[in-house]
Amino acid sequence: MSELHRTDYLVVGGGIAGVSCTEMLFTLDPDAKITLITATSIVKSVSGVNQITKLITEFQVQEQNVDEWYKSHQGIKVYKGKLMKIDPAEKVVELEDGMRMQYGKLCICTGAHAKLISESPHVIGIRDTASVLHLQERLHGAKKVIIVGNGGIATELVHELDNIEVVWAVKDDAISSVFLDPGASQFLVKQVDKERTPEDGVPCKRSKYTVDSQLPIEKDMLGSALGPDWHQALSATSMGSQDKKKTVDIKYNVQVEEILSYDQFISKQNESSDKSNCHGKAEDMKYPVYVKFNDGQIVGADFVISATGVRPSGDQFRNILSLTEEGAIIVDDNMQSSQSDIYAAGDICHAGWTWSKHWMQMRLWTQARQMGMFAAKCMYHHTIREPLDLDFCFEMFAHVTSFFGQKVVLLGLFKGQGLDDKYSLLVRVTPGKEYVKVVLEDGRMQGAVLIGDTDLEETFENLILNQMDLSEYGEDLLNPDIDIEDYFD
């Protein structure tokens, strides 16, 4: 049996949650033995943190080689390996290479994996750095791609791709429905066909993500999730065919029924007398892959990008920890699992406590960082036997991102989640410039969507948190001639 290593705090996972947890542990308890286990040679570090509002934080996410990261974190031991087994009774973990480690407190931050619509070699998922680099390779010289999905990654890809024909298949009647209502989607849809311009590369005032293409990538090892602005790591010069203008064909209310090879496609065409559902001209029909949708349409492409969400990677712990059906580790309001001294944070966990009215869990890099840091605080406070209340960051949902070059801020119950349609909306639209929507219940603001440079995020955040009765203001709440920021200061 291999030597048994010992550590006070053990964190598994080199993504945003795991690294944030590890760094916070070192800040709180620098004299403790702290160990980080990462499955790949790359970790994601956070820098340049800037608090924009109480709940919205701007920061940079950078991928680093483990050795480079270790140079500035020499109080932390780092091992590269894959977690295979946990013995909660003995508080021992075992890695794939046989290494055994005994821990005082353990935090699992191994994330999630992409859901793929098919295992076809012509279908790729976007989840980690290796998959982004693989996408870049596939885009070189490609003329047509099908993107399946309606969340953040699909939306960002449609905007980022140039010199290529894009077919965007969404299961809803509006784009980006994971985040946006039909009105906001309609505001953004006019940006869909636009080619990116040099101005699109100007740094935006939100969290950034950079990647070093020279870093070693283990293609057969699941890496940590992508951070904000991951798509800027794509090289525009390698995208598509340089002599082809970008076009986007959005197919609403469709789902993938079948993935076909060229021979299977021809066979189906020969079996059917109706060729009207075949997408494209006859001379352009030969593609490596075809997608048959549930409305009968068959569309060919060079390859398919599956951006249909992620599945937590906790199934391997199902015999020792309480999990949700989809494989997420259930944690309490101190990020602790069903086993004493085992915690979880980030995409792999499910927030099992009673949520604040205006907060919800979404598998986003912002929440991964918040959960990782809070898990570290819980691990430390439990070590010194001090109680700890739920962190304020879980009081209200707040997220900032960018779709089609437009800043997007989501606050609270931004789609009226959980209000049972017993709410009203106020909307202000300046075409091409801004979209402002607030969700009101009994005259009190419950959520908001801000697209563009509205500068309203701090004001609306405060109005949601303090639940001030806004009934007397009516539609003047969004009157562009009234400086609402000063009014509620």
GROMACS .gro file of C-alpha atoms in nm:
model
  489
    1MET     CA    1   0.000   0.000   0.000
    2SER     CA    2   0.127   0.347  -0.091
    3GLU     CA    3   0.242   0.602   0.165
    4LEU     CA    4  -0.036   0.797   0.336
    5HIS     CA    5   0.005   1.174   0.297
    6ARG     CA    6  -0.166   1.406   0.543
    7THR     CA    7  -0.320   1.751   0.502
    8ASP     CA    8  -0.549   1.975   0.706
    9TYR     CA    9  -0.750   2.101   0.407
   10LEU     CA   10  -0.785   1.915   0.079
   11VAL     CA   11  -0.947   2.078  -0.226
   12VAL     CA   12  -1.012   1.872  -0.540
   13GLY     CA   13  -1.056   2.066  -0.866
   14GLY     CA   14  -0.845   2.329  -1.042
   15GLY     CA   15  -1.134   2.539  -1.172
   16ILE     CA   16  -1.268   2.869  -1.046
   17ALA     CA   17  -1.445   2.713  -0.744
   18GLY     CA   18  -1.150   2.497  -0.639
   19VAL     CA   19  -0.882   2.762  -0.677
   20SER     CA   20  -1.098   3.028  -0.508
   21CYS     CA   21  -1.155   2.788  -0.218
   22THR     CA   22  -0.784   2.705  -0.190
   23GLU     CA   23  -0.672   3.068  -0.197
   24MET     CA   24  -0.930   3.170   0.063
   25LEU     CA   25  -0.820   2.886   0.292
   26PHE     CA   26  -0.462   3.010   0.268
   27THR     CA   27  -0.576   3.362   0.356
   28LEU     CA   28  -0.776   3.242   0.656
   29ASP     CA   29  -0.535   2.978   0.788
   30PRO     CA   30  -0.187   3.032   0.638
   31ASP     CA   31  -0.014   2.802   0.887
   32ALA     CA   32  -0.233   2.503   0.798
   33LYS     CA   33  -0.140   2.226   0.555
   34ILE     CA   34  -0.342   2.301   0.241
   35THR     CA   35  -0.344   2.076  -0.067
   36LEU     CA   36  -0.498   2.126  -0.411
   37ILE     CA   37  -0.551   1.832  -0.645
   38THR     CA   38  -0.610   1.919  -1.011
   39ALA     CA   39  -0.687   1.677  -1.293
   40THR     CA   40  -0.490   1.876  -1.552
   41SER     CA   41  -0.175   2.089  -1.569
   42ILE     CA   42  -0.387   2.403  -1.580
   43VAL     CA   43  -0.565   2.596  -1.304
   44LYS     CA   44  -0.787   2.902  -1.324
   45SER     CA   45  -0.685   3.197  -1.109
   46VAL     CA   46  -0.879   3.514  -1.033
   47SER     CA   47  -0.717   3.858  -1.026
   48GLY     CA   48  -0.804   4.227  -1.059
   49VAL     CA   49  -1.113   4.196  -0.838
   50ASN     CA   50  -1.326   4.511  -0.841
   51GLN     CA   51  -1.654   4.533  -0.650
   52ILE     CA   52  -1.898   4.721  -0.878
   53THR     CA   53  -2.200   4.693  -0.646
   54LYS     CA   54  -2.264   4.501  -0.326
   55LEU     CA   55  -2.326   4.187  -0.530
   56ILE     CA   56  -2.175   4.245  -0.875
   57THR     CA   57  -1.802   4.185  -0.896
   58GLU     CA   58  -1.566   4.252  -1.184
   59PHE     CA   59  -1.258   4.033  -1.207
   60GLN     CA   60  -1.020   3.864  -1.448
   61VAL     CA   61  -0.992   3.488  -1.491
   62GLN     CA   62  -0.664   3.362  -1.629
   63GLU     CA   63  -0.552   3.010  -1.704
   64GLN     CA   64  -0.210   2.928  -1.566
   65ASN     CA   65   0.022   2.633  -1.567
   66VAL     CA   66   0.018   2.472  -1.223
   67ASP     CA   67   0.390   2.538  -1.179
   68GLU     CA   68   0.344   2.908  -1.253
   69TRP     CA   69   0.049   2.933  -1.013
   70TYR     CA   70   0.248   2.754  -0.742
   71LYS     CA   71   0.526   3.014  -0.754
   72SER     CA   72   0.293   3.268  -0.596
   73HIS     CA   73   0.123   3.013  -0.367
   74GLN     CA   74   0.416   2.825  -0.215
   75GLY     CA   75   0.232   2.764   0.110
   76ILE     CA   76  -0.002   2.531  -0.082
   77LYS     CA   77   0.087   2.181  -0.201
   78VAL     CA   78  -0.036   2.092  -0.549
   79TYR     CA   79  -0.078   1.743  -0.696
   80LYS     CA   80  -0.187   1.650  -1.044
   81GLY     CA   81  -0.422   1.354  -1.041
   82LYS     CA   82  -0.775   1.223  -1.068
   83LEU     CA   83  -0.982   1.150  -0.758
   84MET     CA   84  -1.105   0.792  -0.764
   85LYS     CA   85  -1.218   0.700  -0.413
   86ILE     CA   86  -1.320   0.860  -0.083
   87ASP     CA   87  -1.333   0.680   0.252
   88PRO     CA   88  -1.534   0.915   0.478
   89ALA     CA   89  -1.480   0.700   0.787
   90GLU     CA   90  -1.100   0.709   0.762
   91LYS     CA   91  -1.106   1.053   0.593
   92VAL     CA   92  -0.881   0.924   0.316
   93VAL     CA   93  -0.893   0.983  -0.060
   94GLU     CA   94  -0.721   0.778  -0.329
   95LEU     CA   95  -0.607   0.906  -0.666
   96GLU     CA   96  -0.590   0.720  -0.996
   97ASP     CA   97  -0.214   0.669  -0.958
   98GLY     CA   98  -0.264   0.504  -0.617
   99MET     CA   99  -0.161   0.802  -0.407
  100ARG     CA  100  -0.350   0.817  -0.073
  101MET     CA  101  -0.413   1.131   0.132
  102GLN     CA  102  -0.576   1.179   0.471
  103TYR     CA  103  -0.761   1.506   0.518
  104GLY     CA  104  -0.909   1.710   0.798
  105LYS     CA  105  -1.161   1.885   0.574
  106LEU     CA  106  -1.230   1.799   0.208
  107CYS     CA  107  -1.394   2.020  -0.057
  108ILE     CA  108  -1.497   1.865  -0.389
  109CYS     CA  109  -1.495   2.114  -0.677
  110THR     CA  110  -1.475   1.885  -0.979
  111GLY     CA  111  -1.742   2.068  -1.176
  112ALA     CA  112  -1.965   1.928  -1.448
  113HIS     CA  113  -1.937   1.786  -1.797
  114ALA     CA  114  -2.107   1.896  -2.116
  115LYS     CA  115  -2.427   1.725  -2.223
  116LEU     CA  116  -2.379   1.605  -2.581
  117ILE     CA  117  -2.670   1.547  -2.817
  118SER     CA  118  -2.472   1.266  -2.981
  119GLU     CA  119  -2.143   1.078  -2.952
  120SER     CA  120  -2.080   1.134  -3.324
  121PRO     CA  121  -1.723   1.250  -3.403
  122HIS     CA  122  -1.884   1.539  -3.591
  123VAL     CA  123  -2.056   1.666  -3.274
  124ILE     CA  124  -1.841   1.861  -3.030
  125GLY     CA  125  -1.920   2.009  -2.690
  126ILE     CA  126  -1.784   2.331  -2.539
  127ARG     CA  127  -1.687   2.296  -2.175
  128ASP     CA  128  -1.316   2.348  -2.108
  129THR     CA  129  -0.999   2.481  -2.271
  130ALA     CA  130  -0.928   2.161  -2.461
  131SER     CA  131  -1.273   2.173  -2.622
  132VAL     CA  132  -1.225   2.540  -2.722
  133LEU     CA  133  -0.894   2.461  -2.891
  134HIS     CA  134  -1.056   2.164  -3.065
  135LEU     CA  135  -1.333   2.396  -3.187
  136GLN     CA  136  -1.075   2.636  -3.324
  137GLU     CA  137  -0.913   2.352  -3.518
  138ARG     CA  138  -1.249   2.242  -3.661
  139LEU     CA  139  -1.342   2.596  -3.762
  140HIS     CA  140  -1.037   2.632  -3.985
  141GLY     CA  141  -1.174   2.625  -4.339
  142ALA     CA  142  -1.525   2.529  -4.232
  143LYS     CA  143  -1.810   2.683  -4.431
  144LYS     CA  144  -2.114   2.581  -4.231
  145VAL     CA  145  -2.182   2.489  -3.869
  146ILE     CA  146  -2.493   2.398  -3.671
  147ILE     CA  147  -2.516   2.527  -3.313
  148VAL     CA  148  -2.767   2.350  -3.090
  149GLY     CA  149  -2.858   2.522  -2.764
  150ASN     CA  150  -3.006   2.842  -2.627
  151GLY     CA  151  -2.790   2.936  -2.329
  152GLY     CA  152  -2.491   3.160  -2.277
  153ILE     CA  153  -2.230   2.957  -2.466
  154ALA     CA  154  -2.452   2.915  -2.774
  155THR     CA  155  -2.537   3.286  -2.774
  156GLU     CA  156  -2.173   3.394  -2.741
  157LEU     CA  157  -2.064   3.154  -3.016
  158VAL     CA  158  -2.320   3.281  -3.264
  159HIS     CA  159  -2.188   3.633  -3.209
  160GLU     CA  160  -1.820   3.540  -3.216
  161LEU     CA  161  -1.805   3.326  -3.530
  162ASP     CA  162  -1.707   3.502  -3.854
  163ASN     CA  163  -1.683   3.407  -4.222
  164ILE     CA  164  -1.916   3.112  -4.185
  165GLU     CA  165  -2.276   3.006  -4.234
  166VAL     CA  166  -2.439   2.941  -3.896
  167VAL     CA  167  -2.759   2.747  -3.835
  168TRP     CA  168  -2.873   2.812  -3.478
  169ALA     CA  169  -3.126   2.556  -3.350
  170VAL     CA  170  -3.318   2.660  -3.037
  171LYS     CA  171  -3.596   2.469  -2.865
  172ASP     CA  172  -3.783   2.788  -2.768
  173ASP     CA  173  -3.961   3.068  -2.954
  174ALA     CA  174  -3.689   3.324  -2.867
  175ILE     CA  175  -3.309   3.329  -2.851
  176SER     CA  176  -3.111   3.314  -2.526
  177SER     CA  177  -3.419   3.207  -2.333
  178VAL     CA  178  -3.214   3.074  -2.042
  179PHE     CA  179  -3.143   3.436  -1.950
  180LEU     CA  180  -3.378   3.657  -2.150
  181ASP     CA  181  -3.750   3.708  -2.199
  182PRO     CA  182  -3.887   3.733  -2.557
  183GLY     CA  183  -3.874   4.114  -2.547
  184ALA     CA  184  -3.505   4.124  -2.459
  185SER     CA  185  -3.437   3.851  -2.715
  186GLN     CA  186  -3.607   4.056  -2.983
  187PHE     CA  187  -3.391   4.354  -2.887
  188LEU     CA  188  -3.075   4.148  -2.939
  189VAL     CA  189  -3.180   3.946  -3.243
  190LYS     CA  190  -3.106   4.241  -3.472
  191GLN     CA  191  -2.739   4.201  -3.379
  192VAL     CA  192  -2.725   3.835  -3.481
  193ASP     CA  193  -2.614   3.868  -3.844
  194LYS     CA  194  -2.357   4.139  -3.784
  195GLU     CA  195  -1.992   4.062  -3.851
  196ARG     CA  196  -1.764   4.146  -3.563
  197THR     CA  197  -1.573   4.474  -3.598
  198PRO     CA  198  -1.242   4.587  -3.444
  199GLU     CA  199  -1.447   4.782  -3.189
  200ASP     CA  200  -1.592   4.455  -3.063
  201GLY     CA  201  -1.251   4.373  -2.926
  202VAL     CA  202  -1.239   4.673  -2.696
  203PRO     CA  203  -1.222   4.544  -2.336
  204CYS     CA  204  -1.560   4.563  -2.168
  205LYS     CA  205  -1.608   4.661  -1.804
  206ARG     CA  206  -1.679   4.317  -1.669
  207SER     CA  207  -1.499   3.996  -1.585
  208LYS     CA  208  -1.245   3.886  -1.841
  209TYR     CA  209  -1.097   3.551  -1.938
  210THR     CA  210  -0.760   3.486  -2.100
  211VAL     CA  211  -0.592   3.165  -2.209
  212ASP     CA  212  -0.235   3.085  -2.305
  213SER     CA  213  -0.247   2.869  -2.618
  214GLN     CA  214   0.099   2.735  -2.532
  215LEU     CA  215  -0.024   2.564  -2.216
  216PRO     CA  216  -0.029   2.182  -2.225
  217ILE     CA  217  -0.380   2.047  -2.278
  218GLU     CA  218  -0.479   1.694  -2.175
  219LYS     CA  219  -0.750   1.621  -2.429
  220ASP     CA  220  -0.862   1.301  -2.259
  221MET     CA  221  -0.900   1.462  -1.915
  222LEU     CA  222  -1.202   1.664  -1.812
  223GLY     CA  223  -1.086   2.019  -1.749
  224SER     CA  224  -1.249   2.290  -1.542
  225ALA     CA  225  -1.531   2.505  -1.675
  226LEU     CA  226  -1.477   2.807  -1.894
  227GLY     CA  227  -1.472   3.151  -1.741
  228PRO     CA  228  -1.616   3.480  -1.869
  229ASP     CA  229  -1.524   3.594  -2.220
  230TRP     CA  230  -1.382   3.249  -2.298
  231HIS     CA  231  -1.478   3.304  -2.662
  232GLN     CA  232  -1.220   3.581  -2.696
  233ALA     CA  233  -0.958   3.307  -2.682
  234LEU     CA  234  -1.075   3.196  -3.027
  235SER     CA  235  -0.855   3.321  -3.307
  236ALA     CA  236  -1.067   3.522  -3.549
  237THR     CA  237  -0.813   3.462  -3.826
  238SER     CA  238  -0.874   3.088  -3.820
  239MET     CA  239  -1.251   3.104  -3.834
  240GLY     CA  240  -1.432   2.976  -4.135
  241SER     CA  241  -1.362   3.053  -4.498
  242GLN     CA  242  -1.221   3.403  -4.542
  243ASP     CA  243  -1.413   3.459  -4.865
  244LYS     CA  244  -1.750   3.375  -4.706
  245LYS     CA  245  -1.979   3.629  -4.542
  246LYS     CA  246  -2.133   3.534  -4.210
  247THR     CA  247  -2.500   3.441  -4.216
  248VAL     CA  248  -2.718   3.316  -3.932
  249ASP     CA  249  -3.033   3.110  -3.981
  250ILE     CA  250  -3.224   3.076  -3.653
  251LYS     CA  251  -3.456   2.777  -3.631
  252TYR     CA  252  -3.704   2.827  -3.349
  253ASN     CA  253  -3.899   2.558  -3.160
  254VAL     CA  254  -3.693   2.267  -3.288
  255GLN     CA  255  -3.515   1.977  -3.123
  256VAL     CA  256  -3.262   1.732  -3.262
  257GLU     CA  257  -3.422   1.404  -3.355
  258GLU     CA  258  -3.133   1.228  -3.525
  259ILE     CA  259  -2.768   1.278  -3.629
  260LEU     CA  260  -2.696   1.134  -3.975
  261SER     CA  261  -2.389   1.060  -4.184
  262TYR     CA  262  -2.389   1.151  -4.553
  263ASP     CA  263  -2.479   0.793  -4.652
  264GLN     CA  264  -2.764   0.782  -4.401
  265PHE     CA  265  -2.888   1.116  -4.531
  266ILE     CA  266  -2.889   0.993  -4.892
  267SER     CA  267  -3.069   0.677  -4.783
  268LYS     CA  268  -3.341   0.879  -4.613
  269GLN     CA  269  -3.373   1.105  -4.915
  270ASN     CA  270  -3.416   0.805  -5.144
  271GLU     CA  271  -3.681   0.664  -4.914
  272SER     CA  272  -3.877   0.988  -4.918
  273SER     CA  273  -4.050   1.142  -5.216
  274ASP     CA  274  -4.063   1.480  -5.037
  275LYS     CA  275  -3.733   1.668  -5.077
  276SER     CA  276  -3.874   1.998  -4.951
  277ASN     CA  277  -3.740   1.948  -4.600
  278CYS     CA  278  -3.381   1.927  -4.722
  279HIS     CA  279  -3.193   2.246  -4.637
  280GLY     CA  280  -2.977   2.392  -4.915
  281LYS     CA  281  -2.913   2.345  -5.285
  282ALA     CA  282  -2.856   2.003  -5.430
  283GLU     CA  283  -2.498   2.078  -5.536
  284ASP     CA  284  -2.412   2.186  -5.182
  285MET     CA  285  -2.558   1.882  -5.010
  286LYS     CA  286  -2.245   1.679  -4.935
  287TYR     CA  287  -2.151   1.743  -4.574
  288PRO     CA  288  -1.985   1.520  -4.312
  289VAL     CA  289  -2.289   1.538  -4.084
  290TYR     CA  290  -2.664   1.606  -4.106
  291VAL     CA  291  -2.914   1.691  -3.836
  292LYS     CA  292  -3.275   1.581  -3.859
  293PHE     CA  293  -3.502   1.803  -3.649
  294ASN     CA  294  -3.838   1.710  -3.502
  295ASP     CA  295  -4.017   1.928  -3.760
  296GLY     CA  296  -3.883   1.705  -4.037
  297GLN     CA  297  -3.610   1.940  -4.165
  298ILE     CA  298  -3.270   1.790  -4.241
  299VAL     CA  299  -2.972   2.027  -4.235
  300GLY     CA  300  -2.615   1.946  -4.333
  301ALA     CA  301  -2.296   2.104  -4.196
  302ASP     CA  302  -1.923   2.059  -4.155
  303PHE     CA  303  -1.982   1.985  -3.787
  304VAL     CA  304  -2.229   2.040  -3.502
  305ILE     CA  305  -2.167   2.227  -3.177
  306SER     CA  306  -2.368   2.090  -2.886
  307ALA     CA  307  -2.426   2.367  -2.629
  308THR     CA  308  -2.716   2.215  -2.440
  309GLY     CA  309  -2.599   2.257  -2.082
  310VAL     CA  310  -2.394   2.057  -1.834
  311ARG     CA  311  -2.439   1.767  -1.596
  312PRO     CA  312  -2.271   1.771  -1.252
  313SER     CA  313  -1.993   1.514  -1.226
  314GLY     CA  314  -2.085   1.371  -0.887
  315ASP     CA  315  -2.215   1.028  -0.989
  316GLN     CA  316  -1.897   0.856  -0.871
  317PHE     CA  317  -1.983   0.962  -0.514
  318ARG     CA  318  -2.342   0.835  -0.519
  319ASN     CA  319  -2.268   0.548  -0.278
  320ILE     CA  320  -2.126   0.777  -0.007
  321LEU     CA  321  -2.291   1.120  -0.051
  322SER     CA  322  -2.647   1.244  -0.102
  323LEU     CA  323  -2.689   1.352  -0.464
  324THR     CA  324  -2.963   1.492  -0.683
  325GLU     CA  325  -3.090   1.276  -0.966
  326GLU     CA  326  -2.866   1.458  -1.215
  327GLY     CA  327  -2.555   1.394  -1.006
  328ALA     CA  328  -2.504   1.711  -0.799
  329ILE     CA  329  -2.376   1.683  -0.439
  330ILE     CA  330  -2.641   1.825  -0.206
  331VAL     CA  331  -2.491   2.076   0.038
  332ASP     CA  332  -2.638   2.268   0.330
  333ASP     CA  333  -2.607   2.639   0.404
  334ASN     CA  334  -2.248   2.581   0.517
  335MET     CA  335  -2.158   2.404   0.189
  336GLN     CA  336  -2.132   2.072   0.376
  337SER     CA  337  -2.245   1.745   0.221
  338SER     CA  338  -2.428   1.458   0.391
  339GLN     CA  339  -2.090   1.339   0.527
  340SER     CA  340  -1.915   1.526   0.803
  341ASP     CA  341  -1.606   1.723   0.692
  342ILE     CA  342  -1.683   1.677   0.320
  343TYR     CA  343  -1.787   1.996   0.140
  344ALA     CA  344  -1.863   2.081  -0.223
  345ALA     CA  345  -1.869   2.399  -0.429
  346GLY     CA  346  -1.927   2.514  -0.785
  347ASP     CA  347  -2.102   2.325  -1.065
  348ILE     CA  348  -2.083   1.989  -0.888
  349CYS     CA  349  -2.301   2.097  -0.595
  350HIS     CA  350  -2.669   2.164  -0.540
  351ALA     CA  351  -2.761   2.437  -0.292
  352GLY     CA  352  -2.982   2.232  -0.063
  353TRP     CA  353  -3.078   2.508   0.177
  354THR     CA  354  -3.393   2.725   0.168
  355TRP     CA  355  -3.306   2.995  -0.082
  356SER     CA  356  -3.362   3.365  -0.029
  357LYS     CA  357  -3.657   3.486  -0.233
  358HIS     CA  358  -3.437   3.674  -0.481
  359TRP     CA  359  -3.159   3.415  -0.523
  360MET     CA  360  -3.138   3.104  -0.738
  361GLN     CA  361  -2.862   2.866  -0.830
  362MET     CA  362  -2.735   2.878  -1.187
  363ARG     CA  363  -2.414   2.709  -1.297
  364LEU     CA  364  -2.219   3.026  -1.370
  365TRP     CA  365  -1.856   3.123  -1.307
  366THR     CA  366  -1.970   3.401  -1.072
  367GLN     CA  367  -2.145   3.154  -0.842
  368ALA     CA  368  -1.855   2.907  -0.869
  369ARG     CA  369  -1.623   3.172  -0.722
  370GLN     CA  370  -1.872   3.273  -0.452
  371MET     CA  371  -1.935   2.913  -0.348
  372GLY     CA  372  -1.566   2.825  -0.345
  373MET     CA  373  -1.478   3.119  -0.122
  374PHE     CA  374  -1.771   3.058   0.113
  375ALA     CA  375  -1.688   2.686   0.139
  376ALA     CA  376  -1.337   2.782   0.252
  377LYS     CA  377  -1.480   3.010   0.521
  378CYS     CA  378  -1.707   2.729   0.640
  379MET     CA  379  -1.421   2.476   0.650
  380TYR     CA  380  -1.207   2.714   0.855
  381HIS     CA  381  -1.484   2.818   1.095
  382HIS     CA  382  -1.581   2.456   1.153
  383THR     CA  383  -1.216   2.378   1.226
  384ILE     CA  384  -1.200   2.644   1.497
  385ARG     CA  385  -1.554   2.551   1.606
  386GLU     CA  386  -1.719   2.884   1.531
  387PRO     CA  387  -2.067   2.917   1.373
  388LEU     CA  388  -2.101   3.094   1.040
  389ASP     CA  389  -2.410   3.247   0.879
  390LEU     CA  390  -2.489   3.217   0.510
  391ASP     CA  391  -2.290   3.472   0.309
  392PHE     CA  392  -2.461   3.789   0.186
  393CYS     CA  393  -2.381   3.699  -0.177
  394PHE     CA  394  -2.661   3.440  -0.156
  395GLU     CA  395  -2.917   3.706  -0.068
  396MET     CA  396  -2.988   3.804  -0.429
  397PHE     CA  397  -2.899   3.672  -0.773
  398ALA     CA  398  -2.672   3.908  -0.966
  399HIS     CA  399  -2.483   3.835  -1.286
  400VAL     CA  400  -2.317   4.039  -1.559
  401THR     CA  401  -2.229   3.905  -1.902
  402SER     CA  402  -2.223   4.014  -2.267
  403PHE     CA  403  -2.439   3.903  -2.558
  404PHE     CA  404  -2.375   4.026  -2.914
  405GLY     CA  405  -2.140   4.293  -2.785
  406GLN     CA  406  -2.398   4.434  -2.542
  407LYS     CA  407  -2.349   4.440  -2.166
  408VAL     CA  408  -2.621   4.234  -1.994
  409VAL     CA  409  -2.699   4.259  -1.622
  410LEU     CA  410  -2.943   4.018  -1.458
  411LEU     CA  411  -3.074   4.094  -1.109
  412GLY     CA  412  -3.299   3.902  -0.871
  413LEU     CA  413  -3.602   3.731  -1.024
  414PHE     CA  414  -3.516   3.869  -1.367
  415LYS     CA  415  -3.773   3.649  -1.543
  416GLY     CA  416  -4.029   3.655  -1.264
  417GLN     CA  417  -3.917   3.313  -1.141
  418GLY     CA  418  -4.140   3.176  -0.867
  419LEU     CA  419  -4.391   3.462  -0.878
  420ASP     CA  420  -4.664   3.252  -1.042
  421ASP     CA  421  -4.737   3.521  -1.304
  422LYS     CA  422  -4.857   3.753  -1.025
  423TYR     CA  423  -4.631   4.036  -1.130
  424SER     CA  424  -4.620   4.331  -1.365
  425LEU     CA  425  -4.348   4.456  -1.596
  426LEU     CA  426  -4.211   4.797  -1.682
  427VAL     CA  427  -4.001   4.811  -1.999
  428ARG     CA  428  -3.798   5.086  -2.161
  429VAL     CA  429  -3.640   5.028  -2.501
  430THR     CA  430  -3.406   5.247  -2.703
  431PRO     CA  431  -3.349   5.044  -3.024
  432GLY     CA  432  -2.986   4.950  -3.072
  433LYS     CA  433  -2.884   5.119  -2.748
  434GLU     CA  434  -3.054   4.987  -2.435
  435TYR     CA  435  -3.323   4.756  -2.299
  436VAL     CA  436  -3.445   4.800  -1.942
  437LYS     CA  437  -3.702   4.572  -1.781
  438VAL     CA  438  -3.811   4.559  -1.418
  439VAL     CA  439  -4.028   4.295  -1.253
  440LEU     CA  440  -4.271   4.433  -0.992
  441GLU     CA  441  -4.486   4.252  -0.738
  442ASP     CA  442  -4.726   4.462  -0.528
  443GLY     CA  443  -4.531   4.771  -0.628
  444ARG     CA  444  -4.196   4.634  -0.514
  445MET     CA  445  -3.909   4.549  -0.747
  446GLN     CA  446  -3.829   4.178  -0.762
  447GLY     CA  447  -3.592   4.160  -1.057
  448ALA     CA  448  -3.444   4.341  -1.355
  449VAL     CA  449  -3.280   4.291  -1.694
  450LEU     CA  450  -3.044   4.566  -1.814
  451ILE     CA  451  -2.894   4.554  -2.163
  452GLY     CA  452  -2.649   4.822  -2.271
  453ASP     CA  453  -2.470   5.084  -2.062
  454THR     CA  454  -2.767   5.181  -1.846
  455ASP     CA  455  -2.571   5.250  -1.523
  456LEU     CA  456  -2.881   5.138  -1.332
  457GLU     CA  457  -2.746   4.818  -1.176
  458GLU     CA  458  -2.655   4.961  -0.835
  459THR     CA  459  -2.984   5.151  -0.799
  460PHE     CA  460  -3.196   4.851  -0.899
  461GLU     CA  461  -2.992   4.616  -0.681
  462ASN     CA  462  -3.067   4.837  -0.380
  463LEU     CA  463  -3.438   4.862  -0.468
  464ILE     CA  464  -3.465   4.483  -0.485
  465LEU     CA  465  -3.278   4.436  -0.159
  466ASN     CA  466  -3.465   4.699   0.043
  467GLN     CA  467  -3.809   4.618  -0.111
  468MET     CA  468  -3.916   4.984  -0.114
  469ASP     CA  469  -4.276   5.040  -0.228
  470LEU     CA  470  -4.252   5.203  -0.572
  471SER     CA  471  -4.625   5.216  -0.646
  472GLU     CA  472  -4.645   5.597  -0.640
  473TYR     CA  473  -4.388   5.633  -0.916
  474GLY     CA  474  -4.570   5.420  -1.174
  475GLU     CA  475  -4.419   5.435  -1.521
  476ASP     CA  476  -4.202   5.730  -1.418
  477LEU     CA  477  -3.973   5.473  -1.263
  478LEU     CA  478  -3.826   5.422  -1.611
  479ASN     CA  479  -3.878   5.774  -1.742
  480PRO     CA  480  -3.555   5.859  -1.928
  481ASP     CA  481  -3.598   6.228  -1.836
  482ILE     CA  482  -3.572   6.146  -1.465
  483ASP     CA  483  -3.232   6.071  -1.315
  484ILE     CA  484  -3.341   5.770  -1.114
  485GLU     CA  485  -2.993   5.712  -0.970
  486ASP     CA  486  -2.996   6.049  -0.791
  487TYR     CA  487  -3.364   6.015  -0.697
  488PHE     CA  488  -3.308   5.697  -0.496
  489ASP     CA  489  -2.958   5.780  -0.376
   0.00000   0.00000   0.00000
